Short mmCIF file of C-alpha atoms in Angstrom, two decimals:
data_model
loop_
_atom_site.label_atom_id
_atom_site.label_comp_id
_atom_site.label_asym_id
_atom_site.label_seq_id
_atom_site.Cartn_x
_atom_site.Cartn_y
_atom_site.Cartn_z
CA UNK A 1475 -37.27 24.63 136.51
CA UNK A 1476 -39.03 25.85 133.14
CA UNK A 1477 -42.03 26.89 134.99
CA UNK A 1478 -40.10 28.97 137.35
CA UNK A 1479 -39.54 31.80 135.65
CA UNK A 1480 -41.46 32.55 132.64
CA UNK A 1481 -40.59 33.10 128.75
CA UNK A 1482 -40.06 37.33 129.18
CA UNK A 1483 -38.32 36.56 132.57
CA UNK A 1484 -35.80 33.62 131.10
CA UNK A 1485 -35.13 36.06 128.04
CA UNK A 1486 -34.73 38.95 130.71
CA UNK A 1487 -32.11 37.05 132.24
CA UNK A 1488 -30.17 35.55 129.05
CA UNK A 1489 -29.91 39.68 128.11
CA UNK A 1490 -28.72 40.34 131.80
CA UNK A 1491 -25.95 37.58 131.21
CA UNK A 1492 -25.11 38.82 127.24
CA UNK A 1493 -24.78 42.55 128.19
CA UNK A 1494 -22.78 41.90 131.14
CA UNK A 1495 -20.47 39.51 129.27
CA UNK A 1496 -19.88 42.06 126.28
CA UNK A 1497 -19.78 44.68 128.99
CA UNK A 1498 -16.77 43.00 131.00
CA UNK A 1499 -15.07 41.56 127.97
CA UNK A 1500 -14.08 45.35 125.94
CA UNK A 1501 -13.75 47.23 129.58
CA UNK A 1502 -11.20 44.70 130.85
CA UNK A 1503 -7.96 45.88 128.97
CA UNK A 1504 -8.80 49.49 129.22
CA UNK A 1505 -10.03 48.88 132.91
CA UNK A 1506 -6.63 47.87 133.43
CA UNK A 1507 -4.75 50.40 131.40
CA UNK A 1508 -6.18 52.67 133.17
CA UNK A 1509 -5.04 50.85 136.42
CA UNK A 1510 -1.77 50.40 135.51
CA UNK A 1511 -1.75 54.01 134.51
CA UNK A 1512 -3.01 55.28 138.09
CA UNK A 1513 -0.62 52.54 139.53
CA UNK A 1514 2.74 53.45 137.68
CA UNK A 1515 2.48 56.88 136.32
CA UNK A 1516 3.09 60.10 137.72
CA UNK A 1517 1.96 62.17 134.99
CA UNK A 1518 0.04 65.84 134.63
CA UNK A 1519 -3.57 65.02 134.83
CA UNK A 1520 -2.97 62.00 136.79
CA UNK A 1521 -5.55 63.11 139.74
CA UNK A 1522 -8.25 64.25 137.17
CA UNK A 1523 -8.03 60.76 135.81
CA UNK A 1524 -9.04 59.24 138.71
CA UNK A 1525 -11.55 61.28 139.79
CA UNK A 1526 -12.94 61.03 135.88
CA UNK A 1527 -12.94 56.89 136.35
CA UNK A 1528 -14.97 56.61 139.81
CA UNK A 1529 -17.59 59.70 138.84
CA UNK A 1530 -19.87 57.23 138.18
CA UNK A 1531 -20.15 55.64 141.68
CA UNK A 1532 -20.74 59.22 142.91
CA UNK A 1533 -23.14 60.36 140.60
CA UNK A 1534 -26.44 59.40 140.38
CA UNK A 1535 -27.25 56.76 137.39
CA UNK A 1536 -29.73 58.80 135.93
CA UNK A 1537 -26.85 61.26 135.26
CA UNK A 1538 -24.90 58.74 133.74
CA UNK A 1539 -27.43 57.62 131.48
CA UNK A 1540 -28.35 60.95 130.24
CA UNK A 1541 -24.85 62.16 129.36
CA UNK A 1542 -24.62 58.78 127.74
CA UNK A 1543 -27.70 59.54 126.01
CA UNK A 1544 -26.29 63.14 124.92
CA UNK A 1545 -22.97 61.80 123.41
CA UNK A 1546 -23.99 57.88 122.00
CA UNK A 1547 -27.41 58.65 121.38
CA UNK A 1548 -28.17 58.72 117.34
CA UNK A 1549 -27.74 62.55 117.19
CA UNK A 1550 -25.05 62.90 119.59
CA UNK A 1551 -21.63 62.88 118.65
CA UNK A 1552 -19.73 60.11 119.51
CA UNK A 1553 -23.05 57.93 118.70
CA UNK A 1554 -23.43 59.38 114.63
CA UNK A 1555 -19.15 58.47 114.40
CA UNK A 1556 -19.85 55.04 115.15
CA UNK A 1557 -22.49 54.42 113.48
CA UNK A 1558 -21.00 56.11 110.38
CA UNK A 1559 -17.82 54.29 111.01
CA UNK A 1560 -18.73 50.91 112.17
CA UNK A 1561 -22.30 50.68 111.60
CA UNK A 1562 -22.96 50.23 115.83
CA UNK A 1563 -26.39 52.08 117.06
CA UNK A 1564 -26.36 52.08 120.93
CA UNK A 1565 -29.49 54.07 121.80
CA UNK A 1566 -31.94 51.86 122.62
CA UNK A 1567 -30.08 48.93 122.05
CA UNK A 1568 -28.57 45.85 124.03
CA UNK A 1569 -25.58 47.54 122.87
CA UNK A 1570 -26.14 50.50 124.97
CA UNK A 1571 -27.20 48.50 127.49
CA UNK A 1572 -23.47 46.98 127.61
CA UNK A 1573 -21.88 50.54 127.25
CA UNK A 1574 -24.14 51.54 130.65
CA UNK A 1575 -23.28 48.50 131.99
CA UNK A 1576 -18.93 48.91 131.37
CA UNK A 1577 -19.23 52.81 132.30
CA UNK A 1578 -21.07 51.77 135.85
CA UNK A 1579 -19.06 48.84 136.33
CA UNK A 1580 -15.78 50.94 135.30
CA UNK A 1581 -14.44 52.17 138.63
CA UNK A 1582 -15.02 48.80 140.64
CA UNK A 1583 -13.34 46.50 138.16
CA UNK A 1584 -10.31 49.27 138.10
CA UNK A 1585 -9.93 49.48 141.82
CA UNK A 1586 -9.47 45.79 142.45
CA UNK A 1587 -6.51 45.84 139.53
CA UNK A 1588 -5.29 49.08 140.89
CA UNK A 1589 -5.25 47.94 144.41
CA UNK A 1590 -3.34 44.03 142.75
CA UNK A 1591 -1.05 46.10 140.96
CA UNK A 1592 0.23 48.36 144.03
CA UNK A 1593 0.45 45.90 146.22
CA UNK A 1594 3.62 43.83 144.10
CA UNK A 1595 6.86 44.87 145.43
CA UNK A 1596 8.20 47.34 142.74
CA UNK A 1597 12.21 45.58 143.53
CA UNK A 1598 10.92 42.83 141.14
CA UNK A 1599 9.69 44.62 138.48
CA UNK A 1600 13.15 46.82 139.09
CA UNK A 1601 15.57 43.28 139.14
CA UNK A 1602 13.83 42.51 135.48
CA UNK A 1603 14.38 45.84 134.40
CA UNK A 1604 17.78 45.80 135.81
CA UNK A 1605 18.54 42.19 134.16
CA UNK A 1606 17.98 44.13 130.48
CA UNK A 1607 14.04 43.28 130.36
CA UNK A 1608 11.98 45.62 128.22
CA UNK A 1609 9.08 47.44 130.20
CA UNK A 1610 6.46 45.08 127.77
CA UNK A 1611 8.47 42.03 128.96
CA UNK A 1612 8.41 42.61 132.69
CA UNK A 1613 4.73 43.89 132.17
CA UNK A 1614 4.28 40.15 130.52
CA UNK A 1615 6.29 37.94 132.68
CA UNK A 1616 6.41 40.06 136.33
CA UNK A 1617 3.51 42.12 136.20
CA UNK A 1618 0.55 40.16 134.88
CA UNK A 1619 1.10 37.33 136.53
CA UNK A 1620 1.06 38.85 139.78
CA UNK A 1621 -1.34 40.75 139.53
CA UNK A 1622 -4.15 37.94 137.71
CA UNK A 1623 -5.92 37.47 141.26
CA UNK A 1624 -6.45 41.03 141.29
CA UNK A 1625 -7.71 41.57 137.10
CA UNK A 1626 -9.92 38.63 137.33
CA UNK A 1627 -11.59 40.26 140.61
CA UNK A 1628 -11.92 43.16 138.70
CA UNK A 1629 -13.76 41.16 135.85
CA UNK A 1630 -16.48 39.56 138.26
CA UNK A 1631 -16.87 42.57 140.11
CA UNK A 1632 -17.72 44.08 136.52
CA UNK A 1633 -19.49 41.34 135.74
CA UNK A 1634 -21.80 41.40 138.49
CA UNK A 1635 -22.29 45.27 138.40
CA UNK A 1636 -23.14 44.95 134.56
CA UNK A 1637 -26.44 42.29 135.59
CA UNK A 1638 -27.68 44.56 137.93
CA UNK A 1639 -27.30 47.90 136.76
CA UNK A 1640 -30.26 49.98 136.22
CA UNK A 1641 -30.52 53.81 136.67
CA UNK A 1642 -28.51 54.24 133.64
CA UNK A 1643 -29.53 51.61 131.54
CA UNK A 1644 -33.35 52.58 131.68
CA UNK A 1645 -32.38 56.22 131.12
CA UNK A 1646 -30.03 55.47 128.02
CA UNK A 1647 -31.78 52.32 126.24
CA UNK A 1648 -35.22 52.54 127.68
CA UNK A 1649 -36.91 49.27 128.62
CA UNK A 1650 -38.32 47.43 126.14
CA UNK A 1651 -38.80 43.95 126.38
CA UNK A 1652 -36.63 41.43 124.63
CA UNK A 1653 -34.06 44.20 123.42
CA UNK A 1654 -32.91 46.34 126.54
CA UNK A 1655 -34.89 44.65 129.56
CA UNK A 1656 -32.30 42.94 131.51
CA UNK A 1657 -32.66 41.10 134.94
CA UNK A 1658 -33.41 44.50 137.04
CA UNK A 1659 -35.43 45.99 134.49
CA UNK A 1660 -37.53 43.38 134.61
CA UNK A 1661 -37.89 43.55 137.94
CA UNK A 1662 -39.34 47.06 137.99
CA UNK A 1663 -41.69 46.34 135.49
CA UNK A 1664 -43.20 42.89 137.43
CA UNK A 1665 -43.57 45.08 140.17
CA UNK A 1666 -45.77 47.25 138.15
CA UNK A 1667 -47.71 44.87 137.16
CA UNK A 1668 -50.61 43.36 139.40
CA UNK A 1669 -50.11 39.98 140.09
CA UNK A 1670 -46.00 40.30 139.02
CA UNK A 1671 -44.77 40.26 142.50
CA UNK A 1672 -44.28 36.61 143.00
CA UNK A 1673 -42.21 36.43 140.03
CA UNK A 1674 -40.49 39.50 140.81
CA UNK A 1675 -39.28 37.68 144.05
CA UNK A 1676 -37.77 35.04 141.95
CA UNK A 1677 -35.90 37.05 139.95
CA UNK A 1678 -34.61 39.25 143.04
CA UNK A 1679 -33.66 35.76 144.47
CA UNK A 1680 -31.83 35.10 141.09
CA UNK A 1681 -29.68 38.66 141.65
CA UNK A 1682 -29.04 37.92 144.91
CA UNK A 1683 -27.52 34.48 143.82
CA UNK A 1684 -25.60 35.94 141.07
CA UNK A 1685 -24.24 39.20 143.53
CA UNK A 1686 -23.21 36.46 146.32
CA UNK A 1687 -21.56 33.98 144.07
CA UNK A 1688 -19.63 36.87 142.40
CA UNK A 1689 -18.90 38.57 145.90
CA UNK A 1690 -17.32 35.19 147.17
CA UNK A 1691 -15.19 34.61 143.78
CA UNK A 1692 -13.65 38.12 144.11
CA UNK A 1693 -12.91 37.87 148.02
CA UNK A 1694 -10.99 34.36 147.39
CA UNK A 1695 -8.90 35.82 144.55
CA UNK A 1696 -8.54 38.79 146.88
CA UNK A 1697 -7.30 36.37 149.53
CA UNK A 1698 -4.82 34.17 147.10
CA UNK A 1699 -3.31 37.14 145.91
CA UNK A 1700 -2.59 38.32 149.68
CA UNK A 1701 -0.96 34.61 150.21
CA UNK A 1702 1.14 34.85 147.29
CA UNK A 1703 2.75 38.14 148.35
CA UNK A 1704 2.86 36.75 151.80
CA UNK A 1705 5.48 34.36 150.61
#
């Protein structure tokens, strides 16, 4: 199995799995802030919100990457704050690489938890409430547990858009082997590369694997949560 992929291409695929991880892990609970927001609220701005989450499955990801690269890059704004304030460099970094990777993965993971979240019948959320419940307690004990199917969907969706994201990634953190050159990175360059085609293949069978797998995980947590409120 060693022999199947080599050293760059196992290392490739580790950083595919880290970024996407870190990636998923900080977008979750604003991915589903955000959700809950565009769920529940009715608020000034509310539209402009949405539209501001799922830009990035409109726009190209060369876009994306270069107004990342604008505003996190080491001169741009939001990139000298955080590296004044927390010491975090994401231009061409597996750190960016994660930030490309939550941005693009953004509006899928907070469409499946927007679409969990409207589907659970508002008269239970209104009985707690009307049984002297706080909003955070019927959000704890009504709320999240309905709608888990729908947040974890969200999460592997994310997850899987994070290992295969490129356009952005190769505009924002470049692609330099062992330190931004994830699984579709890689890719591009084997296919550069005379020769690099066969393991190329192997690694497109390996995203393929990882895109089905996560494709059938989110469709049976789709389908539980359409059995529980079929109760």
């Amino acid at each position: 199995m060693t022999d199947w992929l080599g050293p760059a291409e196992w290392t490739a695929l580790w950083l595919s799995l880290k970024v996407a991880f870190w990636a998923t892990l900080f977008s979750l609970p604003v991915g589903f802030g955000v959700a809950y927001a565009l769920s529940r609220g009715d608020f000034w701005g509310r539209q402009a919100l949405n539209v501001l989450v799922h830009l990035p499955l409109v726009m190209p990801p060369v876009v994306t990457g270069y107004l990342l690269l604008l505003g996190f890059g080491r001169t741009g704004p939001l990139g000298e704050a955080f590296e004044a304030l927390l010491g975090l460099v994401f231009a061409f970094r597996w750190t960016g690489a994660a930030l490309a990777a939550a941005i693009m993965g953004f509006p899928l993971m907070v469409r499946a938890i927007r679409l969990s979240l409207d589907a659970i019948d508002p008269g239970l959320e209104e009985a707690a409430s009307g049984l002297g419940a706080t909003r955070l307690r019927v959000l704890r004990t009504v709320t999240l547990p309905l709608a888990w199917p729908g947040i974890l969907a969200g999460a592997v969706l994310g997850f899987a858009k994070g290992m295969g994201e490129f356009g952005a990634t190769v505009t924002f953190v470049s692609n330099i082997p062992g330190q931004t050159q994830t699984l579709a990175l890689s890719i591009d360059t084997l296919l550069e590369v005379p020769g690099g085609e066969p393991l190329a293949l192997r690694l497109a069978v390996v995203s393929i694997a990882i895109a089905a797998v996560a494709l059938i995980v989110s469709e049976a947590l789709a389908s539980r949560a359409a059995r529980r409120r079929g109760r």
